[in-house]
Short mmCIF file of C-alpha atoms in Angstrom, two decimals:
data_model
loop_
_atom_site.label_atom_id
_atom_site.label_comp_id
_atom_site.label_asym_id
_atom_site.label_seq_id
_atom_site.Cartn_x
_atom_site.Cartn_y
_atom_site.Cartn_z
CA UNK S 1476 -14.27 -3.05 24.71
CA UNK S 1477 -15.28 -6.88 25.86
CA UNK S 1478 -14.38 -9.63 23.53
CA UNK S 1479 -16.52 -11.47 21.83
CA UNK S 1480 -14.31 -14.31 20.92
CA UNK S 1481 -14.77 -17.47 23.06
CA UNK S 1482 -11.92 -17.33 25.52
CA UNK S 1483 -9.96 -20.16 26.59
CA UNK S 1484 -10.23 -20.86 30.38
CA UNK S 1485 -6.04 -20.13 31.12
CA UNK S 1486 -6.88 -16.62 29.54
CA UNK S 1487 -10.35 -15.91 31.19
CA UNK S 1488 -8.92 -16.52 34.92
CA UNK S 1489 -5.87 -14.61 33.91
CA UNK S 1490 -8.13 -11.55 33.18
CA UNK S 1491 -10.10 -12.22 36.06
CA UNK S 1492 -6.93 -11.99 38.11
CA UNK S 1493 -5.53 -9.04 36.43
CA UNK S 1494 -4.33 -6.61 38.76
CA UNK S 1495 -5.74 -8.20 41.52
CA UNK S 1496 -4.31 -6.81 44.96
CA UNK S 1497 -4.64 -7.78 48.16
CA UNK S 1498 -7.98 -5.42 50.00
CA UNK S 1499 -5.86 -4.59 53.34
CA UNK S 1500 -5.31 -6.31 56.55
CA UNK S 1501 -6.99 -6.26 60.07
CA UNK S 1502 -5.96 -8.01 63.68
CA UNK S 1503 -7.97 -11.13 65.05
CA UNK S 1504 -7.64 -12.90 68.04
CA UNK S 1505 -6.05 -16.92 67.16
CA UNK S 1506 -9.07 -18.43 67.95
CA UNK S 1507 -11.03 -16.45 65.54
CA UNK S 1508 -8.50 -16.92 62.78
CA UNK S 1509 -9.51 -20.17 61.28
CA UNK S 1510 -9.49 -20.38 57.11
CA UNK S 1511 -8.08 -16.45 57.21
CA UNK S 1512 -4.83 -15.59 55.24
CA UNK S 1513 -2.13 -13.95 57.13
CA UNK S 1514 -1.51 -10.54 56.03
CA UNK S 1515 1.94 -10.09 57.25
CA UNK S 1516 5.27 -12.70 57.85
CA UNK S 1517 5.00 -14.71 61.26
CA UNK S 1518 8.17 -14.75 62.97
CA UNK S 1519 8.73 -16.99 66.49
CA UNK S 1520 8.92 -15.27 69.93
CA UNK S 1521 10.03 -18.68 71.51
CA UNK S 1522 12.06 -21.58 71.31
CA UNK S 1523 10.35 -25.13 71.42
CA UNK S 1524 11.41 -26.89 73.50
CA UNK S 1525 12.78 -24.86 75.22
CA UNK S 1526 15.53 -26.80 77.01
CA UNK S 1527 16.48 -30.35 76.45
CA UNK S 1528 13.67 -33.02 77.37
CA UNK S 1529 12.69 -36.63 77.47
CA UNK S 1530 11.10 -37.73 74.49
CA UNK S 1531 9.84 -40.85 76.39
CA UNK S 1532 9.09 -41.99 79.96
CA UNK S 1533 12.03 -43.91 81.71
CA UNK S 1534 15.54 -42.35 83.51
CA UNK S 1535 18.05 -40.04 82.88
CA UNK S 1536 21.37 -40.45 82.77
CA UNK S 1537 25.02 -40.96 81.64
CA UNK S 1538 25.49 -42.96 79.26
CA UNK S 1539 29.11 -43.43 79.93
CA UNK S 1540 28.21 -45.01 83.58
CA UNK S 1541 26.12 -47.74 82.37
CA UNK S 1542 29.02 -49.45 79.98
CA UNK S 1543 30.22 -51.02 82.67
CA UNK S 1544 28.68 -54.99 83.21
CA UNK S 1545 26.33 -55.16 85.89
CA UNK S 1546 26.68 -51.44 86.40
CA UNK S 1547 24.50 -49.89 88.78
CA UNK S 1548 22.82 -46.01 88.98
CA UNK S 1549 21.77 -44.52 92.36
CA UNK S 1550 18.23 -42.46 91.72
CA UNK S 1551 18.74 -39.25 92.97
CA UNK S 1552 15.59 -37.83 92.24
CA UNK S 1553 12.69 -37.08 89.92
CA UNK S 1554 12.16 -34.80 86.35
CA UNK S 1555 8.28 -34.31 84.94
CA UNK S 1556 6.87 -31.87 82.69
CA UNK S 1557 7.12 -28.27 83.95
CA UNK S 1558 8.79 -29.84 87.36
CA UNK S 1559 12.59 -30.32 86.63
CA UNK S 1560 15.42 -31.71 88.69
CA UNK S 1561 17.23 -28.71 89.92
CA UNK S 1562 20.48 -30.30 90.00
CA UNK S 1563 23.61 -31.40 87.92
CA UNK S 1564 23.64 -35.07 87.84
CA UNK S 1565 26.75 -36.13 89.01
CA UNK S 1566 28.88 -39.81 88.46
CA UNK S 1567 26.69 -42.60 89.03
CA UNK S 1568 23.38 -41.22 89.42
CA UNK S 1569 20.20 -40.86 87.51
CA UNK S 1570 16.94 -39.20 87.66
CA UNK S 1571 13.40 -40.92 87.21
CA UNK S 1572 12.14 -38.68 83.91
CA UNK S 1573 8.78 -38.09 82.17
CA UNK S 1574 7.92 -37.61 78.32
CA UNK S 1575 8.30 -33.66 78.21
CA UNK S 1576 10.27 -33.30 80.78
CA UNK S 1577 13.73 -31.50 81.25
CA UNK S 1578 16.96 -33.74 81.00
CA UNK S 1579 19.30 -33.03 83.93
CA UNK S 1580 22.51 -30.82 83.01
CA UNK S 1581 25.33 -33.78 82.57
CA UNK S 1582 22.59 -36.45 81.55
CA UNK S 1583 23.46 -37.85 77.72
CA UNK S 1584 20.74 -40.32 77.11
CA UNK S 1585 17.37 -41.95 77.93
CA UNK S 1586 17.35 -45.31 79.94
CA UNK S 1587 13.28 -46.55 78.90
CA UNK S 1588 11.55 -47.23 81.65
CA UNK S 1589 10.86 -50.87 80.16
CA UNK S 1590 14.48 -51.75 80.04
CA UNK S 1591 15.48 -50.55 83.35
CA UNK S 1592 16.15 -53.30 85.64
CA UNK S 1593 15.46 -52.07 89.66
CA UNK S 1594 16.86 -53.58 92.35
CA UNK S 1595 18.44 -53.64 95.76
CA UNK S 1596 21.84 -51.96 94.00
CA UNK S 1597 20.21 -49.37 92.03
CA UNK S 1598 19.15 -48.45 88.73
CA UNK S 1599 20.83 -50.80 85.82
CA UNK S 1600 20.22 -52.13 82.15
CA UNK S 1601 20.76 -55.41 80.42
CA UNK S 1602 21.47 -53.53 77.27
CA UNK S 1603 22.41 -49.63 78.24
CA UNK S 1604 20.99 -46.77 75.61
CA UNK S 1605 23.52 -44.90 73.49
CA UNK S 1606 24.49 -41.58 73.97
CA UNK S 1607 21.45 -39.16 72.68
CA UNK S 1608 18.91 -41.76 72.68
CA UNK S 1609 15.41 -40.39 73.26
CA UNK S 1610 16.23 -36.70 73.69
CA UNK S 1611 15.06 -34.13 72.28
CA UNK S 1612 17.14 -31.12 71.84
CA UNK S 1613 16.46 -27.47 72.45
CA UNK S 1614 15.02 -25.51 69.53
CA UNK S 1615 14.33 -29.49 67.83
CA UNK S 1616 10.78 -27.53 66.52
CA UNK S 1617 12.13 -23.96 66.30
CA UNK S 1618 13.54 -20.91 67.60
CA UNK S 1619 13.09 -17.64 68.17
CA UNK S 1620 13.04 -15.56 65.54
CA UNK S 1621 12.62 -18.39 62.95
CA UNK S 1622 10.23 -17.31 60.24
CA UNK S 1623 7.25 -19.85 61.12
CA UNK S 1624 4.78 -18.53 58.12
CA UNK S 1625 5.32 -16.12 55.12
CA UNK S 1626 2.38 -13.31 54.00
CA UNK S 1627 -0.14 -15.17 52.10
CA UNK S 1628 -0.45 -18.34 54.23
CA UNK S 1629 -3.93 -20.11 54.69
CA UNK S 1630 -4.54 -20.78 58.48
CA UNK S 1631 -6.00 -24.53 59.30
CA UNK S 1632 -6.10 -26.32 62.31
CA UNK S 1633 -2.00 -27.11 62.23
CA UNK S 1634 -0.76 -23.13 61.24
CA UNK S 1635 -3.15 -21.89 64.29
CA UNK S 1636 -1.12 -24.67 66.38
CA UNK S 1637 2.05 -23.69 65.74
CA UNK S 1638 1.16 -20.07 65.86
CA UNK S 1639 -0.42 -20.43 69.25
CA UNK S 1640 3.25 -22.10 70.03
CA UNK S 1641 5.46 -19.32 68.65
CA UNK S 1642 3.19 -17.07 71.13
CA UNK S 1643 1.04 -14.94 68.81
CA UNK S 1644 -2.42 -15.00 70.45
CA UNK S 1645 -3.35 -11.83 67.96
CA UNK S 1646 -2.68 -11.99 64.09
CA UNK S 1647 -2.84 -9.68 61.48
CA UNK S 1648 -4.81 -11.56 58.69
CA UNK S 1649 -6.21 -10.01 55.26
CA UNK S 1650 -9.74 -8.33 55.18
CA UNK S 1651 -12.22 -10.97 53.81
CA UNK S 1652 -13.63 -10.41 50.86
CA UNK S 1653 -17.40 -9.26 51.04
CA UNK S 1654 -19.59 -11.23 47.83
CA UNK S 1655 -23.02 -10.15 47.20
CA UNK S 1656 -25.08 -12.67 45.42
CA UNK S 1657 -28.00 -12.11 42.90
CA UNK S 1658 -30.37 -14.36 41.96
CA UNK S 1659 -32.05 -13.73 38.60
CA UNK S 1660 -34.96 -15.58 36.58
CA UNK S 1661 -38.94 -15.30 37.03
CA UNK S 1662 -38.47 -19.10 36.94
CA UNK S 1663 -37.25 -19.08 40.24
CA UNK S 1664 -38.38 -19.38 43.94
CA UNK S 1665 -37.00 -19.90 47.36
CA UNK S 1666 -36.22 -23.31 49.08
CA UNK S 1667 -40.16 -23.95 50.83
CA UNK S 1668 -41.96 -22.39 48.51
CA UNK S 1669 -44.54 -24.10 46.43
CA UNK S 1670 -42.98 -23.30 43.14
CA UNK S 1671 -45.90 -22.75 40.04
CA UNK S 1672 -46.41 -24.90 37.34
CA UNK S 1673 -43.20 -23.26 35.18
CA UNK S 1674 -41.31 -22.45 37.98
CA UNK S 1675 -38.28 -23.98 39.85
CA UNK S 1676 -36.44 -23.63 43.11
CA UNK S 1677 -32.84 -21.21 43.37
CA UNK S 1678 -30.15 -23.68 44.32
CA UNK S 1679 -27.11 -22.23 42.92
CA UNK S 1680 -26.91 -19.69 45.36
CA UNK S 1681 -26.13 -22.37 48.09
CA UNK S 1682 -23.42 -23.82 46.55
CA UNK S 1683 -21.71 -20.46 45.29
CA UNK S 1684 -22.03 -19.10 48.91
CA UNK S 1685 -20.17 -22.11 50.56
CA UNK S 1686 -17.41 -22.18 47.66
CA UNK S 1687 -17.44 -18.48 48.54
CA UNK S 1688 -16.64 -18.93 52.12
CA UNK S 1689 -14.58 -22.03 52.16
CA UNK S 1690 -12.29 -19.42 49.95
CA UNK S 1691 -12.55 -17.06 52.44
CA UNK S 1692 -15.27 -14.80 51.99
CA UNK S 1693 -17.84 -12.95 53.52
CA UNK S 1694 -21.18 -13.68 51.58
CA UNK S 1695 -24.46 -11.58 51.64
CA UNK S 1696 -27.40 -13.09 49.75
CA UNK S 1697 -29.26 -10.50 48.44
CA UNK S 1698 -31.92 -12.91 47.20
CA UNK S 1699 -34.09 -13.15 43.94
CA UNK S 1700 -34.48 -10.52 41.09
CA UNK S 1701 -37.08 -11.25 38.59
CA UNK S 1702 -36.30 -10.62 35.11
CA UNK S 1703 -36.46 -6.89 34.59
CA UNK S 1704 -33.94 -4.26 33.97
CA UNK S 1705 -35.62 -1.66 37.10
CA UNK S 1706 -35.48 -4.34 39.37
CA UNK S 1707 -31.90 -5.79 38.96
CA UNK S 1708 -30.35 -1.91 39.09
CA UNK S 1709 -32.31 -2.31 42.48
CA UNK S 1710 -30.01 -5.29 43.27
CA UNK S 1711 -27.20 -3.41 41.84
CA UNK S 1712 -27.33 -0.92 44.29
CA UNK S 1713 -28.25 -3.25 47.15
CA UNK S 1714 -25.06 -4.70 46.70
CA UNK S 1715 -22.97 -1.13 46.28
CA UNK S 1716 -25.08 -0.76 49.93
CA UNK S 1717 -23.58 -3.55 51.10
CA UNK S 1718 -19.54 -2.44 49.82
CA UNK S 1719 -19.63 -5.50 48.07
CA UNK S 1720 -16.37 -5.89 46.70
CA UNK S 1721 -17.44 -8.79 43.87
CA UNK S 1722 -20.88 -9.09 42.66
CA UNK S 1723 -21.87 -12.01 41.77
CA UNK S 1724 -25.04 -12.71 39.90
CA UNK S 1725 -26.55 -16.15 39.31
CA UNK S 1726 -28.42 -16.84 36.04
CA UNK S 1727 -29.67 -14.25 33.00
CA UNK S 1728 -25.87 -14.16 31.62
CA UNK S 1729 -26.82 -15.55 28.26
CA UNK S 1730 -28.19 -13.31 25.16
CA UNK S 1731 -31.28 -14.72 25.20
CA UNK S 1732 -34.41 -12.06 25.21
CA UNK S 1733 -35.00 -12.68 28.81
CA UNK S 1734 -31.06 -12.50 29.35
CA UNK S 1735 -31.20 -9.10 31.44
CA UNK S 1736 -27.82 -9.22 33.11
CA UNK S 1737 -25.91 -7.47 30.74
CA UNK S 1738 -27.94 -4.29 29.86
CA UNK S 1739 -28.90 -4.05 33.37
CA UNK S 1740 -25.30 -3.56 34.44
CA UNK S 1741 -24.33 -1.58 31.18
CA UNK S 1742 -27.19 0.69 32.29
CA UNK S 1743 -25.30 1.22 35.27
CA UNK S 1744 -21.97 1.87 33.54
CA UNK S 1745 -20.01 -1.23 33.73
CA UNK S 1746 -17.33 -2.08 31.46
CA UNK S 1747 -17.64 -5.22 30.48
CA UNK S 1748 -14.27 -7.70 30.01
CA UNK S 1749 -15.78 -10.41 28.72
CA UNK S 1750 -18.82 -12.23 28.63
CA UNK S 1751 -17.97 -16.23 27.00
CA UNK S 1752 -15.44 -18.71 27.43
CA UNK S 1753 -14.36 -21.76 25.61
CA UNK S 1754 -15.87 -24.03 28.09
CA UNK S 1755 -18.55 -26.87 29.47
CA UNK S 1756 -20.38 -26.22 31.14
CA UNK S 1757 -20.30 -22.51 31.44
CA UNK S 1758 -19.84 -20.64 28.26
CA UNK S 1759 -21.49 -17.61 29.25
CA UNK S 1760 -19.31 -16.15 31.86
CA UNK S 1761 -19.75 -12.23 32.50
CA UNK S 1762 -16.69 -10.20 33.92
CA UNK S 1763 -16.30 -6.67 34.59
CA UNK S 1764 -16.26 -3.73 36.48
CA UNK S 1765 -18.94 -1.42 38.32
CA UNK S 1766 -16.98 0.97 39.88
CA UNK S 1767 -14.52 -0.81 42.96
CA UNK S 1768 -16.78 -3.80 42.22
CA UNK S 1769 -15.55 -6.51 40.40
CA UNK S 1770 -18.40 -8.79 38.57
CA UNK S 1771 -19.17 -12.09 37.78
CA UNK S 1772 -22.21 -13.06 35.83
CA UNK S 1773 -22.38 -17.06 36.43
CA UNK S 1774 -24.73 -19.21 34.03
CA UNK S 1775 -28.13 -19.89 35.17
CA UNK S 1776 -27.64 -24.31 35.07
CA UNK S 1777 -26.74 -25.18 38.57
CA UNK S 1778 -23.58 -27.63 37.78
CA UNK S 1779 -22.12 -24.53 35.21
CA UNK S 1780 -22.09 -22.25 38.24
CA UNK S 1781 -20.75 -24.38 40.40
CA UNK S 1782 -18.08 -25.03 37.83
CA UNK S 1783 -17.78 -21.67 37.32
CA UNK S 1784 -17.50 -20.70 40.83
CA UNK S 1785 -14.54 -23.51 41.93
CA UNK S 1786 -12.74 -22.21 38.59
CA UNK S 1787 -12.55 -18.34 38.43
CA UNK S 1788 -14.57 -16.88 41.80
CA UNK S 1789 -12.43 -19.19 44.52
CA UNK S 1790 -9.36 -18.16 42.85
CA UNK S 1791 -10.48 -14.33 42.93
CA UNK S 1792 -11.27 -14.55 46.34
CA UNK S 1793 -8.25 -16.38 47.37
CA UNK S 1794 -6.06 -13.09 45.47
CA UNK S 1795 -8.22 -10.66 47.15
CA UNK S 1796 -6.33 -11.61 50.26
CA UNK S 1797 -3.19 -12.04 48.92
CA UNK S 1798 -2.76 -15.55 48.74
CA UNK S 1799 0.54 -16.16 46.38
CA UNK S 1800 -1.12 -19.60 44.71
CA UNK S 1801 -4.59 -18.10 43.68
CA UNK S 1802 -5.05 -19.04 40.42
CA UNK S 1803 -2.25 -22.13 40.46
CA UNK S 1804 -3.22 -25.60 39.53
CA UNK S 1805 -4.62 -27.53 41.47
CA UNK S 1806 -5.69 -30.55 39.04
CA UNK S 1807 -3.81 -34.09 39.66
CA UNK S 1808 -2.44 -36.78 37.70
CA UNK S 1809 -4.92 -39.84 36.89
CA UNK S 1810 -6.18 -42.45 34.94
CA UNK S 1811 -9.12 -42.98 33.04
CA UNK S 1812 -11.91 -45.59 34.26
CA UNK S 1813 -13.70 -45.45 31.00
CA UNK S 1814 -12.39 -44.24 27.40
CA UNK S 1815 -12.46 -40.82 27.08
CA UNK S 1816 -13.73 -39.61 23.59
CA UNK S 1817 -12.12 -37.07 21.07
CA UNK S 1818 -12.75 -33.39 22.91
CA UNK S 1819 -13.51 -30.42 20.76
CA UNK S 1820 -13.32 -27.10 21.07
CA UNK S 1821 -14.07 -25.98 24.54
CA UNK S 1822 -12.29 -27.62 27.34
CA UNK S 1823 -14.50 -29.66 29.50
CA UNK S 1824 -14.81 -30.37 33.01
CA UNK S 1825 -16.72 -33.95 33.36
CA UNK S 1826 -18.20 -34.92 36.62
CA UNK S 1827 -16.45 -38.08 37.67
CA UNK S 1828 -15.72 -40.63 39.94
CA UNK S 1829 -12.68 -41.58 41.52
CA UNK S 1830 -11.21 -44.67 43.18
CA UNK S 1831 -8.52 -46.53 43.74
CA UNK S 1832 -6.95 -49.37 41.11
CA UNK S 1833 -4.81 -52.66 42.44
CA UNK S 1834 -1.58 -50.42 41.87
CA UNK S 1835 -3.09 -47.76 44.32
CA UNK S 1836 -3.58 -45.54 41.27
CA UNK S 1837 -6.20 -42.56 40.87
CA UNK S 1838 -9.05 -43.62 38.71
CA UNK S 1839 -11.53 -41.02 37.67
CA UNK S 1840 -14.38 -42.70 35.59
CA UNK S 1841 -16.97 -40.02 34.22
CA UNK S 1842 -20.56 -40.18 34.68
CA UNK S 1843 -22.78 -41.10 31.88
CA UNK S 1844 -24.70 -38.18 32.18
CA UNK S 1845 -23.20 -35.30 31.81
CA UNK S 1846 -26.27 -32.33 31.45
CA UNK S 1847 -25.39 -29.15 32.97
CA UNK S 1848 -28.86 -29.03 34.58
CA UNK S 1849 -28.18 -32.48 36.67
CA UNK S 1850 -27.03 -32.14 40.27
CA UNK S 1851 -27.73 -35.65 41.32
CA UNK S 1852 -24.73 -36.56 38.68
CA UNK S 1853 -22.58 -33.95 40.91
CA UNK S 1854 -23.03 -35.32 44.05
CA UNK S 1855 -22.38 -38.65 43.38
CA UNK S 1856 -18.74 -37.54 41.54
CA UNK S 1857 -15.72 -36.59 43.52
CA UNK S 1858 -14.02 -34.89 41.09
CA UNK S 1859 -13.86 -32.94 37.73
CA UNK S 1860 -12.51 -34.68 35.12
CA UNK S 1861 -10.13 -32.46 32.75
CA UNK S 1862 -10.31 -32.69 29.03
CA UNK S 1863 -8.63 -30.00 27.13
CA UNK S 1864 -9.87 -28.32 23.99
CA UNK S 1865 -8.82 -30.78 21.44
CA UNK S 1866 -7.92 -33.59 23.37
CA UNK S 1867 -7.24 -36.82 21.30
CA UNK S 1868 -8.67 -39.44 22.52
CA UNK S 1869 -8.23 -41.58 25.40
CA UNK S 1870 -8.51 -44.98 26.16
CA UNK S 1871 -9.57 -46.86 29.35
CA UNK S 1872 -6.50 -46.88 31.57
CA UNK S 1873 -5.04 -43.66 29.92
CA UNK S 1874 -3.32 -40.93 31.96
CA UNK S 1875 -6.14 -38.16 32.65
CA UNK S 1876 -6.56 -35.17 34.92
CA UNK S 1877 -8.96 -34.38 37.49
CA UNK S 1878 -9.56 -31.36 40.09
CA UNK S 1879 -11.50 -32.67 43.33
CA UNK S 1880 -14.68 -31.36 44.05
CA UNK S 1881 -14.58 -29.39 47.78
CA UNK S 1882 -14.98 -32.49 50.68
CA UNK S 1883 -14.09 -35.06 47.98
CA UNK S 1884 -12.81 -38.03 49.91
CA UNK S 1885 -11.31 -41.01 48.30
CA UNK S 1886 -9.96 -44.45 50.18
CA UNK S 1887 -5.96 -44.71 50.11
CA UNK S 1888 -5.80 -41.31 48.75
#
């Protein structure tokens, strides 16, 4: 039986995460592996580097025959990258060396190639390296067998690096979650359309999808349903067509008489979790079950599903494949660039500004308006600003917290 108590947000994305296991695993070339999860613990096949090399161009040598005023080295030979000298280096001698390349057994140090002096005696310095100087040891970045990455790791551009180095060109990364999206509202037409006089255009659907697939998903649009119970059940089982393993419907979660959602998908037997939450925007917030499907009914008001989406469907998706820190914190430490009124019962996520103060400091100043209809207000913030149900409050220059919107870029952060 769904609540129909206001929940607070901590409890809603608990529920939402309930029981939550990971939907199973599948190989991927590296290349294709970008923003997947790794399914399984990473261990290295390889030692980097390998052997000992230069970490800079110049000569190699002892450092012991340089203490010696005036002392002279006899060059011997050469060292690059994936061309070694073959040989001990004995007394007295030293090998020209690249950056990468291997140190000669019995070389200690690296003589820079700017403080060698060269002349008709040999190889000498006015002020000779110490021992270890400019060497890089074998295994410095690891070695095999190391554990590079644990089950539940995000790949970016620096984990597909290093796993291309530890010589795994296939990994085995968690399915991706597959989101249908839903549309609802006779309000509502596609982008290019020439809307009537009542009627609007479907954004939400845009920005779910890429919060959707930035998390990791696969997302199928399944398009617009106008308000009628026969033709969302056709949606419904567009979606079960599609083995959608969330379902996530965009508008028509209210109880308003043109608020379909919810019989439409009791009709088709789902139980039902919850349906509100004790927040703003986004109050009306359906969860539940349709079989292996899990739903989410988002609110109709573009900047609530947005909301919405960065707060309970990225986590979801992100604990679909296993990910260890779905559902973690993420908000940061800031001040306030404006006084912050008393907060009441719901907590509230203000779009904001941020920036940077004299001390370097985060500064999030909220934006006057703050309708849940207004996306112009969400594009020019950077970040939600985090006021708790209840929150005294808060002067200018008060300690605050913010989560960052997806791309948010601030200067000196």
């Amino acid at each position: 039986m769904a609540d129909d108590k206001l929940l607070s947000v901590d409890e809603a994305l608990a529920r939402v995460l309930a029981g939550v296991t990971r939907l199973g695993e599948e190989e991927v070339p590296l290349a294709k592996a970008l923003g997947r999860t790794l399914a399984a613990d990473l261990v290295s096949r390889r030692t980097q580097p390998p052997v000992a090399v230069s970490a800079m161009d110049g000569y190699a040598l002892r450092a012991a025959d340089l203490s010696a005023p005036g002392a002279r080295l006899t060059r011997v030979g050469e060292s690059a990258a994936g061309h070694g000298y073959g040989a001990p280096l004995g007394a007295g001698e030293t090998v020209r060396i690249f950056t990468g390349a291997p140190v000669p057994e019995g070389a200690d140090t690296i003589l820079l190639q700017e403080d060698a002096t060269i002349d008709a005696a040999g190889v000498g310095a006015a002020s000779p390296p110490p021992a270890g100087r400019h060497i890089r040891p074998r295994g410095l970045d690891f070695r095999e067998g190391d554990a590079a990455f644990f089950s539940g790791t995000r790949l970016g551009p620096s984990e597909l690096a290093l796993a291309a180095a530890i010589n795994h060109p296939q990994l085995a990364v968690a399915r991706r979650p597959r989101v249908a999206l839903i549309a609802s509202g006779d309000e509502l037409v596609p982008p290019g359309a020439e809307p009537g006089p009542s009627q609007i255009i479907a954004c939400n659907g845009y920005a779910v999808a890429a919060i959707a697939e930035t998390a990791g998903a696969e997302v199928v649009d399944l398009g617009i349903f106008r308000d009628d119970i026969a033709e969302l059940e056709m949606g419904f089982a567009l979606a079960r067509e599609q083995r959608a393993d969330i379902l996530v419907t965009l508008g028509g979660a209210s109880v308003g008489d043109h608020d379909l959602l919810r019989p439409a998908l009791a009709r088709q037997g789902m139980t039902l979790d919850f349906w509100r939450i004790a927040m703003r925007p986004g109050k009306p917030l359906i969860h539940g079950m349709l079989g292996e499907t899990r739903i989410l009914g988002l609110p109709g008001n573009p900047v609530a599903a947005i909301v919405c989406a960065l707060v309970f469907l990225a986590p979801l998706i992100r604990a679909l494949q296993g990910d260890p820190r779905a559902g973690a914190d993420e908000s940061e430490a800031a001040i306030a660039g404006a006084p912050l009124k008393p907060n009441k019962g719901r907590r509230d996520f203000m779009r904001a500004r941020l920036g940077r103060d004299a001390e370097g400091r985060l500064v999030a100043t909220p934006e006057p308006l703050q309708d849940s209809s207004l996306l112009t207000e969400l594009v020019r913030s950077q970040a939600l600003l985090i006021r708790d149900a209840g929150a005294p409050a808060v002067e200018a220059g008060g300690a605050c917290r913010v989560l960052r919107l997806p791309g948010a870029f601030v200067g000196g952060s």
